[in-house]
Short mmCIF file of N, CA and C in Angstrom, two decimals:
data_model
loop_
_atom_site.label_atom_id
_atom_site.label_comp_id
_atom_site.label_asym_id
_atom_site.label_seq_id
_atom_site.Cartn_x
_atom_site.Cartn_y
_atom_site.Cartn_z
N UNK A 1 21.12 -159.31 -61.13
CA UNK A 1 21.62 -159.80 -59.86
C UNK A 1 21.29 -161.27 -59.68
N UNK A 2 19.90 -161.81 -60.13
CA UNK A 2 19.53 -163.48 -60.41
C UNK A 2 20.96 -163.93 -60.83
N UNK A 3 21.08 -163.48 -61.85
CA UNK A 3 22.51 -164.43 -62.09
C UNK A 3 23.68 -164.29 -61.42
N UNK A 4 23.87 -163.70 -60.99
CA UNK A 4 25.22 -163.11 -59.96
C UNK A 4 25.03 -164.02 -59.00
N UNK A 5 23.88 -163.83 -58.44
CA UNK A 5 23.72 -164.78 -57.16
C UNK A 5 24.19 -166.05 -57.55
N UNK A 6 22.93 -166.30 -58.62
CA UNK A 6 23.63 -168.67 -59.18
C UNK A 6 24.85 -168.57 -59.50
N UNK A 7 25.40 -167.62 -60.07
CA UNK A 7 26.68 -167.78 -60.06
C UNK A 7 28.16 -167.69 -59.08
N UNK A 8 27.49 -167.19 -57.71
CA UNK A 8 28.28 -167.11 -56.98
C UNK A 8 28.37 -168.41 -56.19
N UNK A 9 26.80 -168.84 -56.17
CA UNK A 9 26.80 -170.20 -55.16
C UNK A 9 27.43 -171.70 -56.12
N UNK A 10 28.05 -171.55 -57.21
CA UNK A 10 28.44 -172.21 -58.03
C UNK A 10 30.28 -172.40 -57.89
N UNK A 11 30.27 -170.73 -57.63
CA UNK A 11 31.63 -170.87 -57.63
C UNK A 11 32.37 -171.19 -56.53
N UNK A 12 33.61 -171.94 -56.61
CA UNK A 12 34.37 -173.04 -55.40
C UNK A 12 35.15 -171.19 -54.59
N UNK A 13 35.33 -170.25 -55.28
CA UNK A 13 36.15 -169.13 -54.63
C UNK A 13 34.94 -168.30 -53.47
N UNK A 14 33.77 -168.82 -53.53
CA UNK A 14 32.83 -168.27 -52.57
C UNK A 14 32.56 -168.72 -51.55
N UNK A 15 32.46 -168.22 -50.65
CA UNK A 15 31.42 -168.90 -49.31
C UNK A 15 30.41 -169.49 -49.78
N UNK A 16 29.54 -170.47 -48.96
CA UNK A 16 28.01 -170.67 -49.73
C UNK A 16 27.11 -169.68 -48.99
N UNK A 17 27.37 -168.79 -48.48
CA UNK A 17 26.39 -167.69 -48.09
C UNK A 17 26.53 -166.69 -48.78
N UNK A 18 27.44 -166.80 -49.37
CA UNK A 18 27.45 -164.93 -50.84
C UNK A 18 26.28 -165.12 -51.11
N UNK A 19 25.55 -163.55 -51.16
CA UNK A 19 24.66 -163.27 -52.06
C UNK A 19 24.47 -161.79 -52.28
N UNK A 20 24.59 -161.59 -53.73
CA UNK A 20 24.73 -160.04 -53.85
C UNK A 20 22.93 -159.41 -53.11
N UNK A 21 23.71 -158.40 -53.09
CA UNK A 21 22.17 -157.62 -52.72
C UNK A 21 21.19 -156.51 -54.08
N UNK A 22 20.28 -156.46 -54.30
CA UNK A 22 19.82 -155.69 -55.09
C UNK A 22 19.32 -154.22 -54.45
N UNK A 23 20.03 -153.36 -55.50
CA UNK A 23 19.87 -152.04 -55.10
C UNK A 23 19.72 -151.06 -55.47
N UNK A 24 18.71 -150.12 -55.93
CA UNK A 24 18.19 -149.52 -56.90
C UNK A 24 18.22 -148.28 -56.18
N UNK A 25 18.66 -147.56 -57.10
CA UNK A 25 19.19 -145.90 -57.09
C UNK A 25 17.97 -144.82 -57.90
N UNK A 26 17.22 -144.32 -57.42
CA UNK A 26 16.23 -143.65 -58.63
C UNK A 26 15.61 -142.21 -58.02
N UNK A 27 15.09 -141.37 -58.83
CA UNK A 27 14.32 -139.72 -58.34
C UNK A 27 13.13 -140.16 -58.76
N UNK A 28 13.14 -138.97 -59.40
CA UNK A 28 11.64 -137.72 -59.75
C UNK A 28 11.44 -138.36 -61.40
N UNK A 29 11.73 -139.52 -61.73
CA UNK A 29 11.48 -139.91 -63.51
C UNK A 29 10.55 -139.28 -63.85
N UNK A 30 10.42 -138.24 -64.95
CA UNK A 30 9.69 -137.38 -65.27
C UNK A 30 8.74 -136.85 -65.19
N UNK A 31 9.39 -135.57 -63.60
CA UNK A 31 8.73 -135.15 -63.08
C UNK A 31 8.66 -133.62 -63.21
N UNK A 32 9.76 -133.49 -64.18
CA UNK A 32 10.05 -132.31 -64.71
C UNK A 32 9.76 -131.81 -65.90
N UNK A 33 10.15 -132.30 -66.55
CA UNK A 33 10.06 -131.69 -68.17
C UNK A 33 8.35 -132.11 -68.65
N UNK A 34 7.78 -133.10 -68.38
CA UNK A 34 7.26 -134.50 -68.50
C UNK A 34 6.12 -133.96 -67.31
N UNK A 35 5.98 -133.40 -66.36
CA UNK A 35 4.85 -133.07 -65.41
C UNK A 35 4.45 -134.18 -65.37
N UNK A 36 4.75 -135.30 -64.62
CA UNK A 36 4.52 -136.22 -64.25
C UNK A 36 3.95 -136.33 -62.81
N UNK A 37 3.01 -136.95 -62.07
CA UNK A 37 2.91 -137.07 -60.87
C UNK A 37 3.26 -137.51 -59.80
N UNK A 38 4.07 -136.71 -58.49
CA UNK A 38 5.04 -137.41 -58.24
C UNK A 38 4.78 -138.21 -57.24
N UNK A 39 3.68 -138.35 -56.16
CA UNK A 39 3.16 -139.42 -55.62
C UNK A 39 3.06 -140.49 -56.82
N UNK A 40 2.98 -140.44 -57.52
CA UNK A 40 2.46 -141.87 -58.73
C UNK A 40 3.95 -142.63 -58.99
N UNK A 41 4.69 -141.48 -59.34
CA UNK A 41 6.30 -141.58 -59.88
C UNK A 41 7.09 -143.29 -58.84
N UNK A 42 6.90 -142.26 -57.48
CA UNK A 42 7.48 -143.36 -56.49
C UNK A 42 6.39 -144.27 -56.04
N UNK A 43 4.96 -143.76 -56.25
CA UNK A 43 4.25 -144.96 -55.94
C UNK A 43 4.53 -146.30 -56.82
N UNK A 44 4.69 -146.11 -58.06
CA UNK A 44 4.94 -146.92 -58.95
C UNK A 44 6.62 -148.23 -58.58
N UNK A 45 7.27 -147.20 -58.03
CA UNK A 45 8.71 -147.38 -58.09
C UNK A 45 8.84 -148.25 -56.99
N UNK A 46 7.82 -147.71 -56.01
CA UNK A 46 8.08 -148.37 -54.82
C UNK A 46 7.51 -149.75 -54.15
N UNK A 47 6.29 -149.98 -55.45
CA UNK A 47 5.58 -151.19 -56.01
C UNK A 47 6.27 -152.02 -56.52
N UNK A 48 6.84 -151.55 -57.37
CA UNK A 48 7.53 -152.38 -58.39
C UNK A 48 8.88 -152.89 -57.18
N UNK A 49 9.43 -152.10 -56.86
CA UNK A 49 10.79 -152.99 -55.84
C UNK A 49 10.17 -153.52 -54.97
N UNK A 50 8.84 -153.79 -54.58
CA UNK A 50 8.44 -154.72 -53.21
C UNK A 50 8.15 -155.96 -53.85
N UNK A 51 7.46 -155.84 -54.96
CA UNK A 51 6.81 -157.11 -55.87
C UNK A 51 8.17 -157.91 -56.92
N UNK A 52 9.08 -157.24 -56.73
CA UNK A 52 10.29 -157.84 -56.76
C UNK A 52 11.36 -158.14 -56.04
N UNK A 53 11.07 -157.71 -54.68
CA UNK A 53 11.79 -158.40 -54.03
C UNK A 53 13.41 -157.56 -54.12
N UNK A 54 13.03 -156.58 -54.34
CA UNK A 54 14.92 -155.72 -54.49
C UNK A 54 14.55 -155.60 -53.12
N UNK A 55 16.27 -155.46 -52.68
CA UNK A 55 16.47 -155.62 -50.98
C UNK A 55 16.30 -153.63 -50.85
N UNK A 56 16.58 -153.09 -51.55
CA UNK A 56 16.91 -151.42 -50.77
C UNK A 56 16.57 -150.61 -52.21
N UNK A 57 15.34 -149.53 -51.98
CA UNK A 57 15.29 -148.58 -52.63
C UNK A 57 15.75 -147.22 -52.58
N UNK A 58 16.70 -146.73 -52.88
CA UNK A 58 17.44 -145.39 -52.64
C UNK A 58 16.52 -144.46 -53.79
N UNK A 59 16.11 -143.57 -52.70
CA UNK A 59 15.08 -142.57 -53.51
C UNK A 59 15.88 -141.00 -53.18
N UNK A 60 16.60 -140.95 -54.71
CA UNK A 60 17.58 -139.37 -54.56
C UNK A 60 16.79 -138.00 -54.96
N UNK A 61 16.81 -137.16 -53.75
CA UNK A 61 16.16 -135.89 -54.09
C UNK A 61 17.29 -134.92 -54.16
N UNK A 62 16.67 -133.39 -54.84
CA UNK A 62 17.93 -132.47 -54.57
C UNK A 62 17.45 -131.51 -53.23
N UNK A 63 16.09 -131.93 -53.37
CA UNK A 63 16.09 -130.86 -52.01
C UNK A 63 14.91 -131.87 -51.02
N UNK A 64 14.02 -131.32 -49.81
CA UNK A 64 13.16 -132.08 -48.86
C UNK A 64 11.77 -131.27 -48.93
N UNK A 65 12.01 -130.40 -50.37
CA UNK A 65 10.78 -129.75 -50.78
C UNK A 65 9.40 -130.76 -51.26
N UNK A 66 9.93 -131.87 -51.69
CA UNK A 66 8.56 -132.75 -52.03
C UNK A 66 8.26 -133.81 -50.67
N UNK A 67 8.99 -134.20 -49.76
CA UNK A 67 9.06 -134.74 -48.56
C UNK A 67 6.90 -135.15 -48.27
N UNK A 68 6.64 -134.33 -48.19
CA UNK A 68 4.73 -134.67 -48.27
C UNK A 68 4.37 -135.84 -49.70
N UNK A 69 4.60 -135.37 -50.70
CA UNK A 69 4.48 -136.46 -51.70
C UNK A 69 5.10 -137.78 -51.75
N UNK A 70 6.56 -137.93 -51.15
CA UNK A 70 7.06 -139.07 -50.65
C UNK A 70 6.30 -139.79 -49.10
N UNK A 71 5.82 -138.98 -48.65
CA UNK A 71 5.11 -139.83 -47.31
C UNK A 71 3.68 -140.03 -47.81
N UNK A 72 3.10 -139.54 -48.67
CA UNK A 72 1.83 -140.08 -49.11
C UNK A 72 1.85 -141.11 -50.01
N UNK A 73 3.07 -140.90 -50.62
CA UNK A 73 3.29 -142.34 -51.56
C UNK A 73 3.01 -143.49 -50.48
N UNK A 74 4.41 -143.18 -49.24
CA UNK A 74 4.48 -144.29 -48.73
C UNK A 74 3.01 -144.85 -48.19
N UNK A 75 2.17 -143.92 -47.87
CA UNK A 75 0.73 -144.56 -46.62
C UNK A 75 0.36 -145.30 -47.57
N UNK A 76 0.46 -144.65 -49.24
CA UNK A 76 -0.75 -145.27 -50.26
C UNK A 76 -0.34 -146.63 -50.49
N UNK A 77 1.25 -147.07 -50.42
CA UNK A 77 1.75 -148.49 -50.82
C UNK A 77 1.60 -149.38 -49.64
N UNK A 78 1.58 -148.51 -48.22
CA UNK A 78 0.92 -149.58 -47.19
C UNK A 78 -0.36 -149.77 -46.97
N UNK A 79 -1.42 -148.98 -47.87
CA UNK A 79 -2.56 -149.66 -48.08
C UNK A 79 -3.23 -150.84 -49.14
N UNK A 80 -1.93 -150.60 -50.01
CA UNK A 80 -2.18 -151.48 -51.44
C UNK A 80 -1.15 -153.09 -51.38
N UNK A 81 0.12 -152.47 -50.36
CA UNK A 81 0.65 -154.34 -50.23
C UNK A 81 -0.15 -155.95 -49.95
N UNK A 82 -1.33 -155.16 -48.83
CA UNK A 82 -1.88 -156.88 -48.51
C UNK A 82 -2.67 -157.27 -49.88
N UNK A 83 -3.10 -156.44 -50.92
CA UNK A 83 -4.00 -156.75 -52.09
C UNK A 83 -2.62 -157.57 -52.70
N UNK A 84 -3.51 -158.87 -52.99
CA UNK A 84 -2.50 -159.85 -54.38
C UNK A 84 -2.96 -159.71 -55.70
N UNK A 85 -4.17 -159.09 -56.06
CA UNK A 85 -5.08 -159.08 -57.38
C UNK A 85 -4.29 -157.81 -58.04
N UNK A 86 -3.63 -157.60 -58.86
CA UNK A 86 -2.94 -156.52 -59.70
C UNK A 86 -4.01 -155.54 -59.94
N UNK A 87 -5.21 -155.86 -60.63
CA UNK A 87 -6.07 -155.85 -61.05
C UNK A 87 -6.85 -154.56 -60.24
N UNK A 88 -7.10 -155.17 -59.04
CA UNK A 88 -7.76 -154.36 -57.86
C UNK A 88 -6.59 -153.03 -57.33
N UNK A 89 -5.27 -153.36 -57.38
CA UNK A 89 -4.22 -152.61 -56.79
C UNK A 89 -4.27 -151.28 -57.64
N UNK A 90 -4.62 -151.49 -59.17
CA UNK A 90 -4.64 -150.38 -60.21
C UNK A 90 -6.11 -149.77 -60.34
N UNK A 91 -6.90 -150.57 -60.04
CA UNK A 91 -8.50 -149.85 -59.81
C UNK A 91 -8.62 -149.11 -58.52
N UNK A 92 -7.41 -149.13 -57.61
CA UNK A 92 -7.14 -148.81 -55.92
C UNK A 92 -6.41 -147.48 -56.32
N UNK A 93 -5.60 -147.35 -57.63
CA UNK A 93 -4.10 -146.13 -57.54
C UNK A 93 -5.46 -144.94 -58.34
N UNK A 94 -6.44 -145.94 -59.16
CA UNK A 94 -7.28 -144.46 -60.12
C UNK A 94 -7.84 -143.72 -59.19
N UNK A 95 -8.44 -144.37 -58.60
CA UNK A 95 -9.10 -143.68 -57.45
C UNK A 95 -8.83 -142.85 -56.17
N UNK A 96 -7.18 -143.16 -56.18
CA UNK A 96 -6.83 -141.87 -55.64
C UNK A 96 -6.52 -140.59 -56.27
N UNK A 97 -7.61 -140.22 -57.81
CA UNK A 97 -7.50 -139.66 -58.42
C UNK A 97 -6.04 -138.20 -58.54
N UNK A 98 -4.93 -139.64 -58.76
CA UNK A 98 -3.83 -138.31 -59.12
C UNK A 98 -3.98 -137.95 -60.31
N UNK A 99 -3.51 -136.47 -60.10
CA UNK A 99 -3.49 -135.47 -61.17
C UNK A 99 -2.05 -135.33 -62.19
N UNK A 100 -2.06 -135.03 -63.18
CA UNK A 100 -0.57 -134.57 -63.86
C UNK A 100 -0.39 -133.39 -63.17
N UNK A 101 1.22 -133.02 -63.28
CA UNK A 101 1.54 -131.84 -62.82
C UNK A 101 1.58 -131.25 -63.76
N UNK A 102 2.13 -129.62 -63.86
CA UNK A 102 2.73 -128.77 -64.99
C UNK A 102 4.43 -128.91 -65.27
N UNK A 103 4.48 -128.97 -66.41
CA UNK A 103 6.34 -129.19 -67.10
C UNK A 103 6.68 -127.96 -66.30
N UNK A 104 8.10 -128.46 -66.24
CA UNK A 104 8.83 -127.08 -65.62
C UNK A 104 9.68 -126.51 -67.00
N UNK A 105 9.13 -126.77 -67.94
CA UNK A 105 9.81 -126.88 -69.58
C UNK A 105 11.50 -126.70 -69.50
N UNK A 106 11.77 -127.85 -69.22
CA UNK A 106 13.20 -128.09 -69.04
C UNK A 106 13.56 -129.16 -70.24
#
């Protein structure tokens, strides 16, 4: 999208206010087969799009059965945004000692 943008404010067929938006579409990345943890899954996800600056994270479920693990993600990333030290933010995620889950052997 970096380039989309310089390239729009370049071009004479644009407004000079175009600017695409960034927008990321994502689930459960292996949370299934993979017993992955799923507070960690979107904690991770939801780190990573703030510290980059994507405008909208679309987080797709099939059902509102994990709904508790998505709101604990969220408290845990509004306790870890004011930290700038990476460092401290990952000595902050061990210690909320998450666990692996079990594969759903899929």
């Amino acid at each position: 999208t970096y380039a989309l943008n310089t390239k729009s404010r370049r071009s004479s067929n644009r407004s000079s206010n175009t600017r695409f938006r960034t927008i990321i579409h994502t689930g459960w990345w292996g949370c299934g087969a993979y017993g992955n943890n799923r507070q960690m899954m979107i904690l991770a996800q939801m780190l990573a799009a703030y510290w980059t600056q994507i405008d909208e994270l679309i987080f797709h479920t099939q059902t509102n059965e994990h709904d508790r693990d998505i709101k604990a993600a969220r408290d845990i990333v509004e306790k870890l945004l004011p930290e700038k030290n990476i460092d401290r933010v990952i000595d902050d995620i061990v210690r909320f000692n998450l666990q692996w889950e079990k594969s759903n052997d899929t």
